[in-house]
Coordinates of C-alpha atoms in Angstrom, one line a residue:
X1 CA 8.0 -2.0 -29.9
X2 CA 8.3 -6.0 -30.4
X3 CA 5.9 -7.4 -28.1
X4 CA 5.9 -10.9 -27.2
X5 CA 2.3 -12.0 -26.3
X6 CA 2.1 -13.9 -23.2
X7 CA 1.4 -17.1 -22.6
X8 CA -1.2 -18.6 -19.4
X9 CA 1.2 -21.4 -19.2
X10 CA 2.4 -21.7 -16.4
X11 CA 1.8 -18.1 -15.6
X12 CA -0.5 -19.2 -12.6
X13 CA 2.2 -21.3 -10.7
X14 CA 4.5 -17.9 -11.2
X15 CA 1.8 -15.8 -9.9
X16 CA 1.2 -17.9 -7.2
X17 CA 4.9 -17.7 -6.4
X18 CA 5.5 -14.2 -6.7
X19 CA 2.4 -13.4 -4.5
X20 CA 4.2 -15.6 -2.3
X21 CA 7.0 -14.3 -1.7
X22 CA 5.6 -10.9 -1.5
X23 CA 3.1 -12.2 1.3
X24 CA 6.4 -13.0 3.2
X25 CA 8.1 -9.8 2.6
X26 CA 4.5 -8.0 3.6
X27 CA 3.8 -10.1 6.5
X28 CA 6.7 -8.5 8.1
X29 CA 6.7 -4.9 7.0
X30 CA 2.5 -4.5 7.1
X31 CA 3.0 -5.9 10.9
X32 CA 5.5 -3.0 11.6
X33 CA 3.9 -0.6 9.4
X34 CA 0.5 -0.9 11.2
X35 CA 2.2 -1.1 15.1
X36 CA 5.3 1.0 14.3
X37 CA 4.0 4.3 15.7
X38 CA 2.5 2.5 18.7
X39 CA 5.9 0.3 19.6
X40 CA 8.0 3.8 18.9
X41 CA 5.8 5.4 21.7
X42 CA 6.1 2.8 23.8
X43 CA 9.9 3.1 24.1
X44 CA 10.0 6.9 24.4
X45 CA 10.5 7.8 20.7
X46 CA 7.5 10.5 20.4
X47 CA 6.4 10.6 16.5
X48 CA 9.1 8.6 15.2
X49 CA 6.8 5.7 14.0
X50 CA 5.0 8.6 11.9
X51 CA 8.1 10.1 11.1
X52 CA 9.6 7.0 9.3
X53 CA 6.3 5.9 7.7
X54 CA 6.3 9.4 6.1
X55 CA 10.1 9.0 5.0
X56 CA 9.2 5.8 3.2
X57 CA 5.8 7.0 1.0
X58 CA 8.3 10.3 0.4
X59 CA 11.0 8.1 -0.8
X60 CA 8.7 5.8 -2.8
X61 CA 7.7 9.6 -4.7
X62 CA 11.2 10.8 -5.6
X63 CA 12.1 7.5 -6.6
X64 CA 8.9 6.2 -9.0
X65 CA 9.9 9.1 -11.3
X66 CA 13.0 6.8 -12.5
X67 CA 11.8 3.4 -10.8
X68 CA 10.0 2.6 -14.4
X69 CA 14.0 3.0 -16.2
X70 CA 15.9 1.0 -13.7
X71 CA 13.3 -1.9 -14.0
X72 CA 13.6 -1.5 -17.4
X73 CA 17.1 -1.6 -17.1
X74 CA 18.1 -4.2 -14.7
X75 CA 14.9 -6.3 -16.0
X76 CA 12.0 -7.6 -13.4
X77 CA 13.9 -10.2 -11.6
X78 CA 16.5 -8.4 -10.3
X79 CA 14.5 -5.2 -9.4
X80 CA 12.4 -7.3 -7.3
X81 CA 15.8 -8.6 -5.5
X82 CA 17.1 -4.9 -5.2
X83 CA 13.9 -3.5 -4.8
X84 CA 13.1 -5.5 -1.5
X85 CA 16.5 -5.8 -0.1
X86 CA 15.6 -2.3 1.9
X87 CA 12.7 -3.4 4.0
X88 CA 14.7 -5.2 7.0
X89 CA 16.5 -2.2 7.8
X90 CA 14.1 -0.2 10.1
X91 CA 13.2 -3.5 11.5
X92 CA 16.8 -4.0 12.5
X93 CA 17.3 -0.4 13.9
X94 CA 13.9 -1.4 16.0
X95 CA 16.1 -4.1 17.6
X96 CA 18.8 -2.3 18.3
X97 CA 16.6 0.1 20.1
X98 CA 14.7 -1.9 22.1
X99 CA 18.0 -4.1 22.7
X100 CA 19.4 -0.6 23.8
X101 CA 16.5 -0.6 26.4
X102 CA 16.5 -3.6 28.1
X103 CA 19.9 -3.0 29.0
X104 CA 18.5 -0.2 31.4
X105 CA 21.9 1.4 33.0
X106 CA 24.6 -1.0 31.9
X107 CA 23.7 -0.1 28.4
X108 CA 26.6 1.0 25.9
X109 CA 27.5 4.1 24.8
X110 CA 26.1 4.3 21.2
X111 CA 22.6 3.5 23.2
X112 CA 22.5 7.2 24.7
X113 CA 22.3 9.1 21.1
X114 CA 18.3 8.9 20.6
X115 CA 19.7 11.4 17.6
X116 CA 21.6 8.7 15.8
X117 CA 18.3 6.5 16.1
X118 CA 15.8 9.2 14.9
X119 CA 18.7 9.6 11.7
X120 CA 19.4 6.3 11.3
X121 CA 15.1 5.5 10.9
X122 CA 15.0 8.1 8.6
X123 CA 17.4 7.1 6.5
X124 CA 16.5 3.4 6.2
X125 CA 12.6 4.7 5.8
X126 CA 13.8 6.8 3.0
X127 CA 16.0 3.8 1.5
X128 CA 13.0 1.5 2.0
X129 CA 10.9 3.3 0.2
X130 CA 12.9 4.1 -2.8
X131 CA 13.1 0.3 -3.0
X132 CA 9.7 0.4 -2.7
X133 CA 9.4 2.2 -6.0
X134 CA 11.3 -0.3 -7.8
X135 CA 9.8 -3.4 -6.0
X136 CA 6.3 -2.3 -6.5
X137 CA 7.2 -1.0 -11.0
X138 CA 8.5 -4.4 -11.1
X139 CA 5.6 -6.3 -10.0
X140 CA 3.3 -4.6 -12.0
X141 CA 5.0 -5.2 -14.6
X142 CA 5.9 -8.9 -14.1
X143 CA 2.1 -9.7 -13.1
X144 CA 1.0 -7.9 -17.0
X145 CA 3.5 -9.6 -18.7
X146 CA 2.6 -13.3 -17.2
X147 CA -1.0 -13.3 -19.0
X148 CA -3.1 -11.9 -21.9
X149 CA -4.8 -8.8 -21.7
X150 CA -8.5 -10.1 -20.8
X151 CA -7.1 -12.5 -17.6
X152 CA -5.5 -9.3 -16.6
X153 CA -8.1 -8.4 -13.6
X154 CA -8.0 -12.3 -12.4
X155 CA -4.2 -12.1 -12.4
X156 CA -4.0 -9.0 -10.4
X157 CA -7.1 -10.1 -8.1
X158 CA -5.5 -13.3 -7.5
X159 CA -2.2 -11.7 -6.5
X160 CA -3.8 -8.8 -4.2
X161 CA -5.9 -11.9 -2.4
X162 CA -2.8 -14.0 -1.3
X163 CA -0.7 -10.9 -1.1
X164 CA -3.0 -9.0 1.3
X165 CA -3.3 -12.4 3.6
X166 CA -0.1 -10.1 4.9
X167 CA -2.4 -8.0 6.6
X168 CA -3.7 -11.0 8.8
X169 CA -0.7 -12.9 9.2
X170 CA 1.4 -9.6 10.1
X171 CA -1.3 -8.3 12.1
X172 CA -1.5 -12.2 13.8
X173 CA 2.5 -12.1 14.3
X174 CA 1.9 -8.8 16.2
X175 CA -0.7 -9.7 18.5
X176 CA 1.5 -13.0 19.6
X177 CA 4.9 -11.6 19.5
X178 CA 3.7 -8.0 21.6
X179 CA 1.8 -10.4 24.2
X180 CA 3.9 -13.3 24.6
X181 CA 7.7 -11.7 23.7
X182 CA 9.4 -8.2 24.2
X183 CA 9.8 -5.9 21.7
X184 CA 13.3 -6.8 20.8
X185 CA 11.9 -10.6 19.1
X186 CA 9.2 -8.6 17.2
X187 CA 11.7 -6.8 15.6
X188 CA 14.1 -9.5 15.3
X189 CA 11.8 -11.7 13.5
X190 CA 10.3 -8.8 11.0
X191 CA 13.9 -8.4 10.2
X192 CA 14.5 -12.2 9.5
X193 CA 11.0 -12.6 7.1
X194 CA 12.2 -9.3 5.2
X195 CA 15.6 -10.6 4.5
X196 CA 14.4 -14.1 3.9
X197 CA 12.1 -13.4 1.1
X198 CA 14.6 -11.0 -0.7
X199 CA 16.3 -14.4 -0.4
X200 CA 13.3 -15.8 -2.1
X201 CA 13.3 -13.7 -4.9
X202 CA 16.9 -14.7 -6.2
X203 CA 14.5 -18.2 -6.7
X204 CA 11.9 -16.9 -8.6
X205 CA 11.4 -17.7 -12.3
X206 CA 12.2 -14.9 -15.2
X207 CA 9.3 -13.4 -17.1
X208 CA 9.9 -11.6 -20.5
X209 CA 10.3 -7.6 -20.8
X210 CA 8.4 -5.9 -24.1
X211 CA 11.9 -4.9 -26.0
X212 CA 11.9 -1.3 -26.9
X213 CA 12.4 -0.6 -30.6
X214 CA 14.8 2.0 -31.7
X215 CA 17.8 3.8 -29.0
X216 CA 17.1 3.4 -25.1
X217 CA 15.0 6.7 -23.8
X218 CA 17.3 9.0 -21.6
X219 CA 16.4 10.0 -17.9
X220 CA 15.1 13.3 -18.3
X221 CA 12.7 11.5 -21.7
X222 CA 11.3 8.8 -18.8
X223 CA 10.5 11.4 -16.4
X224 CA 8.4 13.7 -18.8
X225 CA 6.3 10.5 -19.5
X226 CA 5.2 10.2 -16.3
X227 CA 4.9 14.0 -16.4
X228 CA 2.7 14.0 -19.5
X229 CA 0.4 10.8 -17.9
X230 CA -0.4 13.3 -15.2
X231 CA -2.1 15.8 -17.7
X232 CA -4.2 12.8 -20.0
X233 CA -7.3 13.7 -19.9
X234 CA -8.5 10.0 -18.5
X235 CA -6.3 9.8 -16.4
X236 CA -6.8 12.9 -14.4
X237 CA -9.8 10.9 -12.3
X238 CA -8.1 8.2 -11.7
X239 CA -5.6 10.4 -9.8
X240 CA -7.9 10.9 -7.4
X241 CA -8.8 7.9 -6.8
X242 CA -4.7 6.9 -6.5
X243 CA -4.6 9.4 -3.9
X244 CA -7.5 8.7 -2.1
X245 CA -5.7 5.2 -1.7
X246 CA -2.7 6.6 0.2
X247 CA -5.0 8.7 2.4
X248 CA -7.2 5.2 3.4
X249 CA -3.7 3.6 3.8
X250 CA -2.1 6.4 6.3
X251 CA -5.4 6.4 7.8
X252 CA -5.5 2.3 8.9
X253 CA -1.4 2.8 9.2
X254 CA -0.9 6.0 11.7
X255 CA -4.0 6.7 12.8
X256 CA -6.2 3.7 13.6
X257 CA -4.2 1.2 16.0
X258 CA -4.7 5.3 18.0
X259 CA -8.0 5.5 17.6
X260 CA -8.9 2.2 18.6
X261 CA -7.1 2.3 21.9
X262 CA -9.5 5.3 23.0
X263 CA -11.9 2.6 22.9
X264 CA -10.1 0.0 24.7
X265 CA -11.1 -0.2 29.1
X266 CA -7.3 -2.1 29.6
X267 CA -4.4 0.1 30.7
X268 CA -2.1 -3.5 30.3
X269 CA 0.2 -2.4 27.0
X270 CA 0.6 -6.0 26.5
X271 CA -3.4 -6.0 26.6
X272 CA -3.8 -3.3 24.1
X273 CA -1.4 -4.4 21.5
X274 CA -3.5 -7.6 21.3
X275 CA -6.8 -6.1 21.3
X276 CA -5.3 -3.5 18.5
X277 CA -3.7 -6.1 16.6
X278 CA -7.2 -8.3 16.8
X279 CA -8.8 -5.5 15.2
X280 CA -6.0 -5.6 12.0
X281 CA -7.2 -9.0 11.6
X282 CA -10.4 -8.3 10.9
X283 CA -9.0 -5.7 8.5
X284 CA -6.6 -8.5 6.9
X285 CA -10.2 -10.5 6.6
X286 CA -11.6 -7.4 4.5
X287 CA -8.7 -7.0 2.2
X288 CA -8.2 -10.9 1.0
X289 CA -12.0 -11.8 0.6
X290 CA -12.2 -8.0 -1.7
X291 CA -8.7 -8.9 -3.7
X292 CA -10.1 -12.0 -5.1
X293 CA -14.3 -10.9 -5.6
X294 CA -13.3 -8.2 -6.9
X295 CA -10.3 -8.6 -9.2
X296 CA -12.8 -11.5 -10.3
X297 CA -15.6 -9.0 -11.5
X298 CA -13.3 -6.5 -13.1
X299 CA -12.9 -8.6 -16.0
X300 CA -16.7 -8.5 -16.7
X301 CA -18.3 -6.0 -14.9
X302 CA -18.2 -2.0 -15.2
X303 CA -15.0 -0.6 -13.5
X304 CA -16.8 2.6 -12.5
X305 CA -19.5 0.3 -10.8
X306 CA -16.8 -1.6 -8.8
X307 CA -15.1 2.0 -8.1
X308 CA -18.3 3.1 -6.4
X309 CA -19.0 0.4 -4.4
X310 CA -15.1 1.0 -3.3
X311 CA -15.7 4.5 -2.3
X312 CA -19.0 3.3 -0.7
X313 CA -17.1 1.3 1.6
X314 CA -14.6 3.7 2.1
X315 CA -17.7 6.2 3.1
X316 CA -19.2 3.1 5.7
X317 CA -15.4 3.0 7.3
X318 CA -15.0 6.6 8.2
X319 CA -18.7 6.5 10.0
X320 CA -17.6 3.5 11.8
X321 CA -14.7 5.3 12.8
X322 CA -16.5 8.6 13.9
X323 CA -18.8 5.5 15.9
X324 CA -15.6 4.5 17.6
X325 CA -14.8 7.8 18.8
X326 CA -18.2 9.0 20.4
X327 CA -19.2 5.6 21.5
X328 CA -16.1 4.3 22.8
X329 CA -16.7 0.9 21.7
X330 CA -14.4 -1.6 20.7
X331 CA -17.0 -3.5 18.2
X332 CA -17.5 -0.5 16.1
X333 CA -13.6 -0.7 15.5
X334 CA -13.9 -4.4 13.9
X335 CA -16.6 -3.1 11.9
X336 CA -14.8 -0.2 10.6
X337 CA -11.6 -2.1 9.9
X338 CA -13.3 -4.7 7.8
X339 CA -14.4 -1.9 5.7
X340 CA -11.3 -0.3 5.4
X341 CA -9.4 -3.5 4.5
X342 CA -12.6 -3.6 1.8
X343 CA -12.2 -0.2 0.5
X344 CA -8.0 -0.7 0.6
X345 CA -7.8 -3.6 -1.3
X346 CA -11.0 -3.2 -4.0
X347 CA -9.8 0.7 -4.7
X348 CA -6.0 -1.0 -5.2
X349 CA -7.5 -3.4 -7.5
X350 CA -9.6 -1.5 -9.8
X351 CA -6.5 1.0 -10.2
X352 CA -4.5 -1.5 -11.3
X353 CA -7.5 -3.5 -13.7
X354 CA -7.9 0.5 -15.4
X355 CA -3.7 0.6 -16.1
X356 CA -3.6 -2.4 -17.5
X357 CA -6.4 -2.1 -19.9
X358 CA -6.3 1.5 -20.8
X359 CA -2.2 2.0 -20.6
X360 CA -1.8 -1.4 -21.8
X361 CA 0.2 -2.3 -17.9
X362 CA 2.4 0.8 -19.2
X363 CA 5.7 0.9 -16.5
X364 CA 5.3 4.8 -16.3
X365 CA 1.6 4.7 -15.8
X366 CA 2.1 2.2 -12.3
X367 CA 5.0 4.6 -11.0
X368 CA 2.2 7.6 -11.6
X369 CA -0.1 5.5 -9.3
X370 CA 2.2 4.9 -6.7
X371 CA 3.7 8.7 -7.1
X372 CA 0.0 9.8 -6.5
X373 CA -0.6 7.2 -3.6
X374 CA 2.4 8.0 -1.7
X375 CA 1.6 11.9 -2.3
X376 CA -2.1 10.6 -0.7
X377 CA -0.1 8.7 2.1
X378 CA 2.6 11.5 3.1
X379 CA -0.2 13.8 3.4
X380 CA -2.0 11.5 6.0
X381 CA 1.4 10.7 7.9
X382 CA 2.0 14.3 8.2
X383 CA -1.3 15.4 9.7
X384 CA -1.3 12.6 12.2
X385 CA 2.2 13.5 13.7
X386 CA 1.2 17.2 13.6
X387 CA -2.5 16.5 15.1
X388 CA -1.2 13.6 17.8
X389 CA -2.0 15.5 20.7
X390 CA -5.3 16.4 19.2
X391 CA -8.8 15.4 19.7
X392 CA -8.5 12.5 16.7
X393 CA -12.0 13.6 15.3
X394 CA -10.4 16.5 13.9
X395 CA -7.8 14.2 11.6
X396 CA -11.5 12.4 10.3
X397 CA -12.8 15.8 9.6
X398 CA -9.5 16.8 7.4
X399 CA -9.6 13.1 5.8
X400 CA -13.6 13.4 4.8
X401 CA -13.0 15.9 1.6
X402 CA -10.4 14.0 0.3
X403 CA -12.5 10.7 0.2
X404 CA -15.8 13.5 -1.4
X405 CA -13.3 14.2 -4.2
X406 CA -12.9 10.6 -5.5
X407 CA -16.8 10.5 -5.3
X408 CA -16.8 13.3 -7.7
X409 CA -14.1 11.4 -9.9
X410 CA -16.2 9.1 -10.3
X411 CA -19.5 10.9 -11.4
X412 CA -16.9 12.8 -14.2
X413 CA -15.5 9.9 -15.7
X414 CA -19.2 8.3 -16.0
X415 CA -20.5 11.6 -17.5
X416 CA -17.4 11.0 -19.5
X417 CA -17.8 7.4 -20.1
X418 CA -21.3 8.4 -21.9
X419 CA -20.2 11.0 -23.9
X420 CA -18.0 8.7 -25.9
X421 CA -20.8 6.1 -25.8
X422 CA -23.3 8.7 -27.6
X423 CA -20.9 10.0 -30.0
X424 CA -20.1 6.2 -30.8
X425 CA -23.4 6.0 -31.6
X426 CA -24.2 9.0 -33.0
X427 CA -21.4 7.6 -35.4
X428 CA -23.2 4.8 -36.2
X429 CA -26.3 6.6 -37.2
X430 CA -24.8 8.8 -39.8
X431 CA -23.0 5.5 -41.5

């Protein structure tokens, strides 16, 4: 393979700018993605929000099998452009919907189908999310390429900080657009800020590929590699902490703007969606101070430290959420989100600092993450349309195992870790 080592010229500016752009693109879809289910309720389409959320994380799985060949094959740039040109679509069906609503009785025809909706919002959430495979393989691979190998965990911590400002700035967009406007201008504007920074991306500057020696692999050769990644034994841990990432994100996406309304006194919708999206803030807060403190340390301190104090904070945001439930109040839910914007983001971080040194920022490795993750997320969406009607304590108690199993990853890949350390120098002894 002819590697060309990369250069920290003017890598920052192009980090900057990618992180950018994808804060633009994330500000829109992270403000629908966290008040989607809620809105969907609101006009009469029970479970759809879940429904569609599901369709994306499903469509981001079938497609990260063969994400890592099409970025290969139509190069970063231009994944990123196709890869994002998918997320405006639920946000315009959202219009249309609530467009279809205002118009009450002198509402056209097409508006009386709520089947073509519910297939039309499954279809653009499976379409988003197979961009979503190909968005996300191309960023990983144009954030490793843009430095050398030890500024990797400052380039990604730099890019998950201004990137996860989306969870503020979407979360701020909600709570003035849900108060202030109707429904149709939320999803009017979401639609514009998706299709504007796929816009955005046509502007951004080229980074360099690592050019594969010898003939290009075939599709069925690509897949297995991300088949035989799933059986490494080093790996295997880190899966588990890849799926306990989609579980946190399902949990903060279809289940927490719910559980914090059991907490809320206000029956005003208008009321609600502000308090709810207030909360998201706070979580925003949690995931840009992590990205950069954290991305910061994982160039110099142990990863498997940092992943425990990830999973610690994981631990503190489902007791804050159990508070929320039994104490029915609302300051318990700022708490909790802060952590689980902490946990989010740190847990997203050190997966990412682990793939690029140990797989070297391998393409097929970062589609295994988001394979796993999406697995992690599907699961989630799932149980929280099936357990809606259900006393949300029992969706905690079903999440709690999940988040027990990346503790033990953990403890195996430090028992691991020392194992090779005393056979190094064990090595050493008999030389």
């Amino acid at each position: 393979m002819n590697v060309e080592e990369p250069s920290n010229n003017g890598g920052m500016g192009r980090l900057v700018g990618l992180s950018c752009i994808f804060l633009m693109l994330f500000t829109s879809y992270n403000s629908g993605q966290n008040m989607l289910a809620k809105v969907y309720t609101d006009l009469n389409y029970q479970s759809l929000g879940q429904i569609v959320l599901f369709t994306i994380y499903f469509g981001l799985t079938l497609n990260c099998f063969f994400a890592p060949l099409l970025v290969k094959t139509l190069k970063y740039k231009l994944s990123l452009i196709l890869g994002s040109s998918f997320y405006g679509m639920n946000f315009v069906i959202g219009a249309v919907m609530c467009y279809c609503k205002d118009q009450g009785s002198d509402r056209p025809g097409f508006c009386e189908s709520s089947t073509m909706f519910y297939t039309l919002s499954i279809l653009a959430g499976l379409l988003t999310g197979m961009g979503g495979a190909v968005l996300w393989c191309a960023q990983s691979g144009y954030v490793t390429n843009l430095c050398e190998e030890k500024r990797r965990g400052s380039f990604f911590g730099v890019f998950w900080s201004i990137f996860q400002a989306s969870q503020i700035l979407g979360n701020v967009l909600s709570a003035v657009l849900l108060k202030f406007f109707n429904p149709f201008t939320y999803f009017f504007t979401l639609a514009v800020l998706a299709l504007g920074s796929t816009a955005l991306f046509c502007l951004l500057p080229s980074v360099p590929m690592e050019e594969e020696s010898g003939p290009r692999q075939s599709v069925s050769k690509q897949v297995s590699k991300v088949f035989e990644l799933m059986v490494e034994p080093p790996m295997i841990p880190l899966m588990a902490q890849m799926f306990i990432s989609g579980v946190i994100l399902a949990f903060y996406s279809g289940f927490f703007s719910r559980l914090i309304a059991t907490a809320l006194d206000t029956t005003n919708e208008a009321d609600k969606n502000w308090e709810v999206a207030s909360v998201f803030i706070v979580l925003g807060i949690g995931e840009v101070i992590t990205g950069y403190l954290i991305g910061r340390a994982a160039d110099s301190v142990d990863k498997l430290f940092l992943t425990n104090i990830s999973n610690l904070a994981t631990e503190a945001a489902f007791i804050f959420s159990i508070l929320i439930l039994f104490t029915k109040n609302v300051t318990y839910a700022f708490v909790a989100a802060f952590f689980w914007g902490f946990s989010d983001n740190s847990i997203q971080t050190m997966i990412t600092a682990f793939i690029s040194k140990d797989w070297n920022g391998m393409l097929e490795a970062f589609a295994l993450y988001r394979i796993v993750q999406s697995a992690g997320a599907c699961m989630g969406f799932i149980l929280a349309a099936v357990l809606a009607e259900s006393s949300p304590f029992i969706f905690i108690f079903i999440m709690i195992p999940f988040q027990l199993l990346a503790n033990f990853a953990v403890a195996y890949q430090r028992k691991e870790q020392k194992a090779a350390l005393n056979g190094y120098q064990g090595i050493r002894e008999d030389l």
